[in-house]
mmCIF file of C-alpha atoms in Angstrom:
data_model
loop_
_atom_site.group_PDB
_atom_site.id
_atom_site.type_symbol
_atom_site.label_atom_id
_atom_site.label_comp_id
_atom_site.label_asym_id
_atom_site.label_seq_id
_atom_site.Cartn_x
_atom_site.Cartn_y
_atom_site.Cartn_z
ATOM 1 C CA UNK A 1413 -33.137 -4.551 -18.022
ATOM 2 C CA UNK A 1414 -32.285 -1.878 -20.643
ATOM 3 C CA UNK A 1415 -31.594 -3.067 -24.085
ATOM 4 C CA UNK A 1416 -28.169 -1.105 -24.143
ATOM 5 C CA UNK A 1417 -27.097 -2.408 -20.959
ATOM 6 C CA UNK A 1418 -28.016 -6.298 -22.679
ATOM 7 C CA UNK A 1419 -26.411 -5.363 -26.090
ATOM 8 C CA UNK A 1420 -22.997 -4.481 -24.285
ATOM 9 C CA UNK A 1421 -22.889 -7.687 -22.329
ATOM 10 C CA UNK A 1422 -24.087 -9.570 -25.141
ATOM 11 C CA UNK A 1423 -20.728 -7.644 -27.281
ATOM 12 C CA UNK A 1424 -18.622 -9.041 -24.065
ATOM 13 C CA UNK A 1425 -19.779 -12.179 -24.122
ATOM 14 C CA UNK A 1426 -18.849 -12.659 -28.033
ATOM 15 C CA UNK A 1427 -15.471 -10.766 -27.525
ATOM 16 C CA UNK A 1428 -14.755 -13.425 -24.859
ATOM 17 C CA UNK A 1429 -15.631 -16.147 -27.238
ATOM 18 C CA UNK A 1430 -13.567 -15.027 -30.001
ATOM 19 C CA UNK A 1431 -10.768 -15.112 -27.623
ATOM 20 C CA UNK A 1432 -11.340 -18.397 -26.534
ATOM 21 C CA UNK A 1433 -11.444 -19.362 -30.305
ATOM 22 C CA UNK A 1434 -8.523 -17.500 -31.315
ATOM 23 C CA UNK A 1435 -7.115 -19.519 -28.321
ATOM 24 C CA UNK A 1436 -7.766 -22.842 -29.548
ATOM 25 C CA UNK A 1437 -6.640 -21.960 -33.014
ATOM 26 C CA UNK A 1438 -3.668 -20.279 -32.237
ATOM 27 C CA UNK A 1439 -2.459 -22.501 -29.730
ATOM 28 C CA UNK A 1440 -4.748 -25.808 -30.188
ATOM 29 C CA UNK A 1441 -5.165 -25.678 -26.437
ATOM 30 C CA UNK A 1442 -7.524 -23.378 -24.124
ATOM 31 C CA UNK A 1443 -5.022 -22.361 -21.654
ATOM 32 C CA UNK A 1444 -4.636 -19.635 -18.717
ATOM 33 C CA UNK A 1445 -1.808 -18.468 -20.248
ATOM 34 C CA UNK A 1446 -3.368 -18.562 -23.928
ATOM 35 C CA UNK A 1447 -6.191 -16.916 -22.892
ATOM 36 C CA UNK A 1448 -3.866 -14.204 -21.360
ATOM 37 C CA UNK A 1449 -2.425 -13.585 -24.104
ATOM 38 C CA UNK A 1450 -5.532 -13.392 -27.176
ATOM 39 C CA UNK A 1451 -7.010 -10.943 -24.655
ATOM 40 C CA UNK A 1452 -3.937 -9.253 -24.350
ATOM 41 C CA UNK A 1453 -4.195 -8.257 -28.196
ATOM 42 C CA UNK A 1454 -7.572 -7.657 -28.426
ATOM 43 C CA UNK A 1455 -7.709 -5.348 -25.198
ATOM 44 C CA UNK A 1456 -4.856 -3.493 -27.192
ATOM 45 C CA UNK A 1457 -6.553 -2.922 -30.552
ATOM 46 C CA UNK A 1458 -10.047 -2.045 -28.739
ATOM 47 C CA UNK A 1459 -7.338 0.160 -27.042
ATOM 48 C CA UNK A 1460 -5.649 1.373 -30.141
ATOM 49 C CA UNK A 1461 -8.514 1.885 -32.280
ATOM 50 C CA UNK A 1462 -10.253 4.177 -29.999
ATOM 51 C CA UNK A 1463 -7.238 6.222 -29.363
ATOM 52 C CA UNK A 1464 -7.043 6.492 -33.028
ATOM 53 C CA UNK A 1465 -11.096 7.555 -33.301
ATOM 54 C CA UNK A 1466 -10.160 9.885 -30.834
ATOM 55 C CA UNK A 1467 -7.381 11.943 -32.597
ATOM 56 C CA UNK A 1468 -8.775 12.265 -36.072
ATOM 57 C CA UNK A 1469 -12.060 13.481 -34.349
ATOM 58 C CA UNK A 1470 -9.885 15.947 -32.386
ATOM 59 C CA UNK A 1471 -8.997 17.595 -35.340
ATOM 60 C CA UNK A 1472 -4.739 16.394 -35.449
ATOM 61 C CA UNK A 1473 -5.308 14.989 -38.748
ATOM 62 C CA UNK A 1474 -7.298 17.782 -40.553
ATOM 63 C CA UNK A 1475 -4.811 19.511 -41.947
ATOM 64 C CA UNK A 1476 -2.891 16.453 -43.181
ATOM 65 C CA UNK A 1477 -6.329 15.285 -45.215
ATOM 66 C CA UNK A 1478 -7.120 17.949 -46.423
ATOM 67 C CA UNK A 1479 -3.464 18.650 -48.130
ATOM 68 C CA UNK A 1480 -3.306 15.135 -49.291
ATOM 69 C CA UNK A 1481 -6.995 16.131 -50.813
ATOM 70 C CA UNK A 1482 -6.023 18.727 -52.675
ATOM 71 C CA UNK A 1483 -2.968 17.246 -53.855
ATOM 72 C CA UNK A 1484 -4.409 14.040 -55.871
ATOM 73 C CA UNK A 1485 -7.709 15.634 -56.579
ATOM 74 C CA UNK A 1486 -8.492 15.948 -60.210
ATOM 75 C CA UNK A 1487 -10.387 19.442 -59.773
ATOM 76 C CA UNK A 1488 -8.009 22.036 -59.498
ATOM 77 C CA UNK A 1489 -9.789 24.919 -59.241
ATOM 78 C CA UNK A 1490 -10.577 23.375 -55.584
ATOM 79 C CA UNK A 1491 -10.445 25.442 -52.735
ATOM 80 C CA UNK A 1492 -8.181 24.134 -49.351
ATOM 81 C CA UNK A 1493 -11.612 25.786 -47.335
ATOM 82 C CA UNK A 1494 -14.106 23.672 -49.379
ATOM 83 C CA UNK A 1495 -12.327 20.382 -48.444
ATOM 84 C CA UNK A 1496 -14.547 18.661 -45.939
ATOM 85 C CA UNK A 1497 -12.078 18.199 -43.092
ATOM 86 C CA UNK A 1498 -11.186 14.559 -41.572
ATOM 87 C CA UNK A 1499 -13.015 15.037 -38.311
ATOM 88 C CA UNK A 1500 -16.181 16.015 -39.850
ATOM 89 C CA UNK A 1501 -16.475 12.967 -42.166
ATOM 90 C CA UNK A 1502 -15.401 9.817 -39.226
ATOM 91 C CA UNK A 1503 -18.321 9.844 -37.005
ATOM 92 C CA UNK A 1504 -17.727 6.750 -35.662
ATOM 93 C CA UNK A 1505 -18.377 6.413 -31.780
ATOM 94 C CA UNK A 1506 -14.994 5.693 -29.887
ATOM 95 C CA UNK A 1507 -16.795 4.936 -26.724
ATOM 96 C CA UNK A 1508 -17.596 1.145 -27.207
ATOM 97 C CA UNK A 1509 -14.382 0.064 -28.376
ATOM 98 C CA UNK A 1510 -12.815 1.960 -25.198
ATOM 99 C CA UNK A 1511 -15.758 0.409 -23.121
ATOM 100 C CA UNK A 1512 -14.687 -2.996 -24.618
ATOM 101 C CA UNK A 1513 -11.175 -2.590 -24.128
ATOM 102 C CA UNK A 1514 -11.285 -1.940 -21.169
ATOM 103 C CA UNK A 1515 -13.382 -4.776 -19.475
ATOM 104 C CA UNK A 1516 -11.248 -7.494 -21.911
ATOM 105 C CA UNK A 1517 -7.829 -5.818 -19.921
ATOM 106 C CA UNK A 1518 -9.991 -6.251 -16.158
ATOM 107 C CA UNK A 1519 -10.479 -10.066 -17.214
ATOM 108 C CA UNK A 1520 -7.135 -10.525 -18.390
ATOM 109 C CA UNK A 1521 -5.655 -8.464 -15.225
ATOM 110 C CA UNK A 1522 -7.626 -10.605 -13.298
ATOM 111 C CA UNK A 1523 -6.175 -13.744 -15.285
ATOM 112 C CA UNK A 1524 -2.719 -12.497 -15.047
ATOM 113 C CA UNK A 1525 -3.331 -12.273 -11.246
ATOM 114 C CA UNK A 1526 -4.651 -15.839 -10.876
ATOM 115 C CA UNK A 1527 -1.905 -17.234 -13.052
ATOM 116 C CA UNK A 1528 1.059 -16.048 -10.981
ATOM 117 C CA UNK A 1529 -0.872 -16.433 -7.422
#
């Protein structure tokens, strides 16, 4: 098996035991419903936080960082064009927190569907 194929199921397996802690701490029961709803806020800030990844490496927020740079910097005799833009500096991958959110909302589809059935 390839080791990037084992990492991501090993990354699904602890995301679905931290929901089933975060179950029996919030609630101080494992429950269908419990479980629907942990998953339900971690599927939405995998969600959330890729989304986010995704616009500042777009670009949306260059112009923004770069003013707020200039603004509080102590030099200046700065240039706006030598400001290293936003995008450029957040190189973080969005893909595996997409990847994650995304098969934490099948499972809790798939719980939502067995609860009301």
């Amino acid at each position: 098996m390839d080791s990037h194929f084992k990492k991501r199921v090993l990354l699904v397996t602890l995301t679905q035991i931290a929901i089933l802690v975060l179950s029996f701490f919030f609630y101080k029961k494992i429950t269908l419903l419990s479980y629907i709803n942990i998953s339900f806020y971690m599927t939405a800030t995998f969600l959330l936080l890729s989304l986010l990844l995704y616009t500042i490496q777009s670009g949306f927020y260059d112009a923004i960082g770069k003013s707020f740079n200039l603004v509080f910097s102590k030099d200046r005799k700065r240039k706006f064009t030598e400001i290293p833009s936003l995008s450029e500096m957040v190189t973080i991958d969005k893909r595996p927190l997409f990847f994650h959110g995304l098969v934490t909302g099948l499972f809790m589809l798939i719980s939502l569907v067995a609860y009301y059935v």
